[in-house]
Short mmCIF file of C-alpha atoms in Angstrom, two decimals:
data_model
loop_
_atom_site.label_atom_id
_atom_site.label_comp_id
_atom_site.label_asym_id
_atom_site.label_seq_id
_atom_site.Cartn_x
_atom_site.Cartn_y
_atom_site.Cartn_z
CA MET F 1 19.07 49.43 146.98
CA PRO F 2 19.06 48.73 143.21
CA VAL F 3 17.77 51.49 140.99
CA LYS F 4 15.43 50.43 138.20
CA PRO F 5 15.13 52.98 135.35
CA LEU F 6 11.91 53.54 133.49
CA PRO F 7 11.25 50.77 130.91
CA GLU F 8 12.00 53.13 127.99
CA ALA F 9 15.24 54.35 129.59
CA ASP F 10 16.26 50.79 130.45
CA ALA F 11 15.75 49.69 126.83
CA ILE F 12 17.86 52.61 125.58
CA LEU F 13 20.69 51.98 128.08
CA ASN F 14 20.74 48.27 127.22
CA SER F 15 21.03 49.01 123.50
CA VAL F 16 24.24 51.06 123.73
CA LEU F 17 27.71 49.49 123.60
CA THR F 18 29.11 51.75 126.33
CA ASN F 19 29.34 50.08 129.74
CA ILE F 20 27.18 52.10 132.14
CA LEU F 21 27.13 51.72 135.90
CA VAL F 22 25.37 53.70 138.59
CA LEU F 23 27.05 53.60 142.01
CA ASP F 24 26.14 55.02 145.37
CA ASN F 25 28.52 57.40 147.15
CA LYS F 26 30.38 54.44 148.64
CA LEU F 27 30.90 52.97 145.15
CA HIS F 28 28.46 50.08 145.52
CA VAL F 29 26.70 49.09 142.29
CA ILE F 30 23.00 49.95 142.14
CA TYR F 31 22.52 49.66 138.36
CA ALA F 32 24.38 48.11 135.40
CA ASN F 33 23.24 48.08 131.78
CA MET F 34 23.54 44.94 129.66
CA ALA F 35 26.99 45.86 128.28
CA ALA F 36 28.37 46.36 131.80
CA GLN F 37 26.90 43.06 132.97
CA GLN F 38 28.63 41.26 130.09
CA LEU F 39 31.93 43.06 130.73
CA LEU F 40 31.90 42.26 134.44
CA ALA F 41 30.68 38.71 133.74
CA GLN F 42 28.15 38.91 136.57
CA SER F 43 24.39 38.71 136.83
CA THR F 44 22.46 41.64 138.26
CA LYS F 45 21.84 39.57 141.39
CA LYS F 46 25.58 39.44 142.12
CA LEU F 47 26.35 42.93 140.80
CA TYR F 48 23.88 44.98 142.77
CA GLY F 49 25.23 45.97 146.16
CA ALA F 50 28.80 44.87 145.32
CA TYR F 51 31.71 47.24 145.89
CA PHE F 52 32.80 48.15 142.35
CA PRO F 53 36.61 47.62 142.70
CA ASP F 54 35.98 44.20 144.30
CA LEU F 55 34.45 43.03 141.01
CA LEU F 56 37.83 43.42 139.29
CA ASN F 57 40.98 41.29 139.59
CA TYR F 58 43.04 44.39 138.85
CA PHE F 59 42.17 48.08 138.48
CA SER F 60 44.86 50.57 137.39
CA LEU F 61 42.80 53.61 138.39
CA ASP F 62 43.58 55.34 141.68
CA ILE F 63 40.10 55.44 143.25
CA SER F 64 41.12 58.24 145.64
CA LEU F 65 41.80 60.57 142.70
CA MET F 66 38.33 59.93 141.30
CA ASN F 67 36.71 60.40 144.70
CA THR F 68 38.55 63.68 145.25
CA ALA F 69 37.36 65.07 141.91
CA LEU F 70 33.77 63.96 142.54
CA SER F 71 33.72 65.38 146.08
CA GLN F 72 34.69 68.76 144.61
CA GLY F 73 31.76 68.62 142.23
CA GLN F 74 33.95 67.92 139.20
CA GLY F 75 33.73 65.19 136.59
CA PHE F 76 36.55 62.70 136.26
CA THR F 77 38.01 61.18 133.08
CA ASP F 78 40.84 58.74 132.46
CA ASN F 79 41.43 57.91 128.80
CA GLU F 80 43.34 54.68 129.47
CA VAL F 81 42.28 52.49 132.39
CA ASN F 82 43.42 48.87 132.61
CA ILE F 83 41.10 46.41 134.30
CA VAL F 84 41.39 42.65 134.61
CA ILE F 85 38.29 40.47 134.82
CA GLN F 86 38.69 36.70 135.08
CA ASP F 87 42.33 36.94 133.92
CA ARG F 88 41.43 38.97 130.83
CA LEU F 89 42.81 42.48 130.35
CA TYR F 90 40.57 45.29 129.11
CA VAL F 91 41.67 48.82 128.22
CA LEU F 92 38.90 51.35 128.75
CA SER F 93 38.18 55.05 128.66
CA LEU F 94 36.42 55.83 131.94
CA THR F 95 34.27 58.84 132.80
CA ALA F 96 32.69 59.42 136.20
CA GLN F 97 30.30 62.17 137.27
CA GLN F 98 28.13 62.73 140.30
CA PHE F 99 24.44 63.52 140.10
CA ASN F 100 21.75 64.17 142.69
CA ARG F 101 24.61 64.16 145.26
CA ASP F 102 23.86 60.52 146.05
CA PHE F 103 24.83 58.73 142.85
CA VAL F 104 27.89 58.33 140.64
CA LEU F 105 27.48 57.59 136.94
CA ILE F 106 30.34 55.55 135.43
CA GLU F 107 30.76 55.23 131.65
CA MET F 108 33.41 52.86 130.32
CA THR F 109 34.22 52.63 126.61
CA PRO F 110 36.38 49.70 125.38
CA LEU F 111 39.62 50.67 123.62
CA ASN F 112 41.25 47.23 123.27
CA ASN F 113 41.10 46.76 119.50
CA HIS F 114 41.76 50.38 118.60
CA LYS F 115 44.60 50.70 121.12
CA ARG F 116 46.20 47.41 120.09
CA LEU F 117 46.21 48.28 116.38
CA SER F 118 47.45 51.83 116.84
CA GLN F 119 50.01 50.68 119.41
CA GLU F 120 51.31 47.95 117.08
CA GLN F 121 51.73 50.43 114.22
CA LEU F 122 53.36 53.06 116.44
CA GLN F 123 55.67 50.59 118.15
CA GLN F 124 56.69 49.05 114.83
CA ALA F 125 57.61 52.48 113.42
CA GLN F 126 59.42 53.53 116.61
CA GLN F 127 61.19 50.19 116.87
CA THR F 128 62.46 50.49 113.29
CA ALA F 129 63.62 54.09 113.86
CA ALA F 130 65.32 53.18 117.16
CA ARG F 131 67.00 50.13 115.62
CA ASP F 132 68.32 52.15 112.65
CA LEU F 133 69.59 54.88 114.97
CA VAL F 134 71.35 52.40 117.26
CA ARG F 135 72.89 50.51 114.34
CA GLY F 136 74.16 53.72 112.77
CA LEU F 137 75.65 54.81 116.09
CA ALA F 138 77.11 51.34 116.70
CA HIS F 139 78.90 51.36 113.34
CA GLU F 140 80.30 54.84 114.06
CA ILE F 141 81.66 53.57 117.39
CA LYS F 142 83.00 50.30 116.02
CA ASN F 143 85.27 51.79 113.36
CA PRO F 144 87.41 54.05 115.61
CA LEU F 145 87.30 51.38 118.32
CA GLY F 146 89.17 48.98 116.03
CA GLY F 147 91.81 51.62 115.37
CA LEU F 148 92.16 52.33 119.07
CA ARG F 149 92.67 48.66 119.86
CA GLY F 150 95.21 48.22 117.07
CA ALA F 151 97.19 51.25 118.22
CA ALA F 152 97.26 49.89 121.79
CA GLN F 153 98.61 46.54 120.52
CA LEU F 154 101.38 48.26 118.53
CA LEU F 155 102.28 50.46 121.50
CA SER F 156 102.43 47.40 123.77
CA ARG F 157 105.12 45.83 121.57
CA GLU F 158 107.30 48.95 121.76
CA LEU F 159 107.11 49.52 125.51
CA PRO F 160 110.23 48.35 127.35
CA GLN F 161 108.69 47.89 130.79
CA ASN F 162 106.11 45.27 131.71
CA GLU F 163 104.45 47.64 134.19
CA LEU F 164 103.62 50.05 131.36
CA GLN F 165 102.13 47.24 129.30
CA GLU F 166 99.46 46.85 131.98
CA TYR F 167 97.96 50.13 130.72
CA THR F 168 97.85 48.98 127.10
CA LYS F 169 96.37 45.67 128.23
CA LEU F 170 93.62 47.61 130.03
CA ILE F 171 92.90 49.64 126.87
CA ILE F 172 92.63 46.44 124.78
CA GLU F 173 90.33 44.74 127.32
CA GLN F 174 88.00 47.73 127.52
CA ALA F 175 87.98 48.07 123.73
CA ASP F 176 86.98 44.40 123.46
CA ARG F 177 84.24 44.91 126.04
CA LEU F 178 82.84 47.86 124.09
CA ARG F 179 83.05 45.92 120.83
CA ASN F 180 81.02 43.07 122.37
CA LEU F 181 78.42 45.57 123.54
CA VAL F 182 78.24 47.11 120.07
CA ASP F 183 77.83 43.66 118.50
CA ARG F 184 74.91 42.99 120.83
CA LEU F 185 73.38 46.37 119.96
CA LEU F 186 73.59 45.48 116.29
CA GLY F 187 71.67 42.28 117.01
CA PRO F 188 71.77 39.02 115.07
CA GLN F 189 73.48 39.69 111.75
CA GLN F 190 73.63 36.18 110.35
CA ILE F 191 71.16 34.89 107.77
CA LEU F 192 68.45 32.73 109.32
CA GLN F 193 69.06 29.01 108.95
CA GLN F 194 65.41 28.05 108.59
CA LYS F 195 64.03 24.56 108.17
CA MET F 196 60.76 22.69 108.61
CA ALA F 197 60.71 21.33 112.14
CA ASN F 198 58.56 20.85 115.21
CA ILE F 199 58.74 24.00 117.34
CA HIS F 200 58.65 21.90 120.50
CA GLN F 201 62.17 20.63 119.82
CA ALA F 202 63.56 24.17 120.18
CA ILE F 203 61.39 24.81 123.26
CA GLU F 204 62.54 21.59 124.94
CA ARG F 205 66.21 22.54 124.48
CA THR F 206 65.43 25.92 126.04
CA TYR F 207 63.57 24.24 128.90
CA ALA F 208 66.61 22.04 129.63
CA LEU F 209 68.82 25.17 129.94
CA LEU F 210 66.30 27.01 132.12
CA LYS F 211 66.05 24.05 134.51
CA LEU F 212 69.80 24.36 135.15
CA GLU F 213 69.60 28.14 135.68
CA LYS F 214 66.47 28.46 137.80
CA PRO F 215 66.65 28.78 141.58
CA ALA F 216 64.83 26.28 143.79
CA ASN F 217 61.95 28.66 144.54
CA ILE F 218 60.80 28.85 140.90
CA GLU F 219 58.89 26.16 139.05
CA ILE F 220 58.88 25.93 135.24
CA MET F 221 55.85 24.24 133.72
CA ARG F 222 55.10 23.11 130.15
CA ASP F 223 51.74 22.93 128.43
CA TYR F 224 52.15 21.86 124.79
CA ASP F 225 49.65 21.38 122.00
CA PRO F 226 50.79 18.08 120.41
CA SER F 227 48.72 18.76 117.28
CA LEU F 228 50.75 21.85 116.37
CA PRO F 229 52.06 21.36 112.79
CA GLU F 230 55.70 21.73 111.80
CA LEU F 231 56.71 25.20 110.67
CA PHE F 232 59.56 26.92 108.85
CA HIS F 233 61.92 28.53 111.41
CA ASP F 234 65.49 28.84 112.65
CA PRO F 235 65.54 26.64 115.78
CA GLU F 236 68.64 28.28 117.33
CA GLN F 237 67.21 31.77 116.96
CA ILE F 238 63.83 30.74 118.38
CA GLU F 239 65.67 29.19 121.33
CA GLN F 240 67.38 32.55 121.88
CA VAL F 241 64.03 34.39 121.84
CA ILE F 242 62.45 32.09 124.43
CA LEU F 243 65.59 32.19 126.58
CA ASN F 244 65.64 36.01 126.57
CA ILE F 245 62.00 36.26 127.65
CA ALA F 246 62.18 33.44 130.20
CA ARG F 247 65.38 34.81 131.77
CA ASN F 248 63.62 38.15 132.24
CA ALA F 249 60.86 36.25 134.02
CA LEU F 250 63.43 34.50 136.25
CA GLN F 251 64.88 37.89 137.21
CA ALA F 252 61.43 39.35 137.86
CA LEU F 253 60.44 36.45 140.13
CA GLY F 254 63.64 36.84 142.17
CA HIS F 255 63.14 35.28 145.60
CA GLN F 256 59.35 34.98 145.28
CA SER F 257 58.47 31.78 147.14
CA ASP F 258 55.73 30.62 144.74
CA GLY F 259 57.32 31.74 141.47
CA THR F 260 55.98 29.95 138.40
CA ILE F 261 56.86 30.22 134.71
CA THR F 262 54.62 28.44 132.22
CA ILE F 263 55.60 27.77 128.60
CA LYS F 264 52.54 26.99 126.53
CA THR F 265 51.95 26.29 122.82
CA ARG F 266 48.68 26.56 120.93
CA THR F 267 47.41 26.87 117.37
CA ALA F 268 46.06 30.35 116.59
CA PHE F 269 43.59 30.85 113.77
CA GLN F 270 43.13 33.77 111.36
CA VAL F 271 45.99 35.97 112.61
CA THR F 272 47.26 39.08 110.81
CA LEU F 273 51.06 39.44 110.90
CA HIS F 274 52.64 42.53 109.33
CA GLY F 275 49.61 43.09 107.12
CA THR F 276 49.34 39.45 105.93
CA ARG F 277 46.48 37.22 107.05
CA TYR F 278 47.45 33.67 108.02
CA ARG F 279 44.90 30.91 108.47
CA LEU F 280 47.14 29.10 110.97
CA CYS F 281 49.86 30.35 113.31
CA ALA F 282 51.85 28.83 116.13
CA ARG F 283 51.44 30.70 119.40
CA ILE F 284 54.07 30.35 122.11
CA ASP F 285 53.17 31.82 125.51
CA ILE F 286 55.69 32.53 128.28
CA GLU F 287 53.75 33.44 131.41
CA ASP F 288 54.91 34.24 134.94
CA ASN F 289 53.25 35.28 138.19
CA GLY F 290 55.80 37.93 139.12
CA PRO F 291 55.24 41.60 140.01
CA GLY F 292 54.48 42.64 136.43
CA ILE F 293 56.14 45.15 134.10
CA PRO F 294 55.96 48.72 135.46
CA MET F 295 53.41 50.83 133.57
CA HIS F 296 56.00 53.48 132.65
CA LEU F 297 58.05 50.84 130.77
CA GLN F 298 55.27 49.04 128.92
CA ASP F 299 55.31 51.28 125.82
CA THR F 300 59.10 51.08 125.40
CA ILE F 301 59.95 47.61 126.71
CA PHE F 302 61.16 46.38 123.28
CA TYR F 303 63.48 49.36 122.72
CA PRO F 304 67.25 48.81 122.95
CA MET F 305 68.79 49.72 126.34
CA VAL F 306 65.40 49.77 128.13
CA SER F 307 65.32 47.48 131.16
CA GLY F 308 63.22 47.04 134.27
CA HIS F 309 66.10 45.36 136.10
CA GLU F 310 68.87 47.19 137.89
CA ASN F 311 71.67 45.23 136.21
CA GLY F 312 69.86 44.49 132.94
CA SER F 313 71.38 45.43 129.58
CA GLY F 314 68.02 46.21 127.99
CA LEU F 315 68.92 44.21 124.86
CA GLY F 316 67.18 40.86 125.41
CA LEU F 317 63.67 41.85 124.30
CA SER F 318 64.97 44.09 121.51
CA ILE F 319 66.95 41.17 120.08
CA ALA F 320 63.97 38.82 120.57
CA ARG F 321 61.64 41.11 118.65
CA ASN F 322 64.19 41.55 115.86
CA ILE F 323 64.47 37.75 115.45
CA ILE F 324 60.69 37.28 115.42
CA ASP F 325 60.33 40.11 112.87
CA GLN F 326 62.79 38.22 110.63
CA HIS F 327 60.48 35.20 110.94
CA HIS F 328 57.54 37.42 109.80
CA GLY F 329 55.95 36.91 113.22
CA LYS F 330 55.14 39.19 116.13
CA ILE F 331 55.43 39.40 119.93
CA GLU F 332 52.63 40.74 122.13
CA PHE F 333 52.45 41.05 125.90
CA ASN F 334 50.10 42.08 128.66
CA SER F 335 51.09 42.61 132.24
CA TRP F 336 49.70 43.60 135.61
CA PRO F 337 50.78 42.76 139.19
CA GLY F 338 50.88 38.99 139.56
CA HIS F 339 50.72 38.29 135.83
CA THR F 340 52.95 38.83 132.79
CA LEU F 341 52.30 37.06 129.50
CA PHE F 342 54.44 37.26 126.35
CA SER F 343 52.86 35.69 123.27
CA ILE F 344 54.93 34.86 120.17
CA TYR F 345 53.09 34.28 116.88
CA LEU F 346 54.84 32.45 114.03
CA PRO F 347 53.17 31.81 110.68
CA ILE F 348 52.46 28.23 109.60
CA ARG F 349 52.66 28.12 105.83
CA GLN F 350 50.46 25.50 104.22
#
C-alpha cells in the first residue's frame, strides 16, 4: 500500500537531490521521492509495490547483509554501491534504517562525478609511480642479465663436450626470455610515428586480425560513425591498444555460447583530457557481454603484472594505457556481470 506523506513533507522530500525510498519489510517500494523516480526511470505507478532489487539490472550490494543489520535494529551503510539501470552504471552511497518496525528508509547519494574525478587523479598518480618503479627495476635487471648471457656464450665456446653446452644453451635461452619480459615491462620505447589519418583504418586492420583469432562461438561486431574526422595518431600503436583490449575480451568470453564483442566509434564533445578541454574527441568503445571484471581488480586493472586471467601476463592494459597517455588521451571502463565497456578518448585537433 503506497504511503503518501503530508503535502509539506512531500514538497520537502521532492526538493532534495538525495534519492529517498521507503520500503516495507519485504523490500517492496511504498514511496519514492522525485529524485528516486528519476534515478529508477519509473513512474510512481510502476514503482509502488515493486520489489526494489527487481528495479535494477545489477546491484552490487548483498541484500542479506542489509537485512541482517536491520533485523538487529541497526542502521546499514555502504559508501560505494554500484547499480545498473537501463545499462547505465551509477555509484551511490547507500544508507538504510528501519523505523516503526514496518518500514525501511533508503537514502542513496550519487557519487559518480566525484568518484570518477578522484579515481582518475589517484589512478594517474599511482600508474605513474608504478610505471617508474617497474622501469627502474627492469633496468636494474637488464644490465646484469646482459653480462650473464655474455658469460654463458663465452663459456660455451670453451667447453669441450657438447653435453655440457646444453647447460649454457639453457642459460642463454632463459636470459633471452627474461630480457623479452623486461622489454615488455618497459613498454613501447619508440617515438610515436603520428600522422593525420582516419581512425577506422587502424580499427579495420585490428578487426581483420581478431577475425582470424576468434573462436566460432564469439561474434565481433562493428558500429562506426562515418562522420568522425581524421585525427593525429600513430596507427600501429592504436592497433596495439585495441588488440590488447579485445584479446582480453576474447579470453573473458572463453566458451560462452553467445559471446559478442562490439567495436564502436563516436564523436565525443567537450571532453577534458589531462586537464585540457577539447571541443571534439574520437571515442572508441570495445564492449563485451562476458562475466565482467572482478570488483577486487577494478582499481588496479591498468597496473603492470595485474591480470584477471590465470595465464595472463598483466601487461596488455598497462601498455595500452601508456600508449594512449602518449597520445594525450585517456581510457575509461565500467564493468559488471554481463557487461564490460572500455572507452578510449583521443583528441581531435582543429
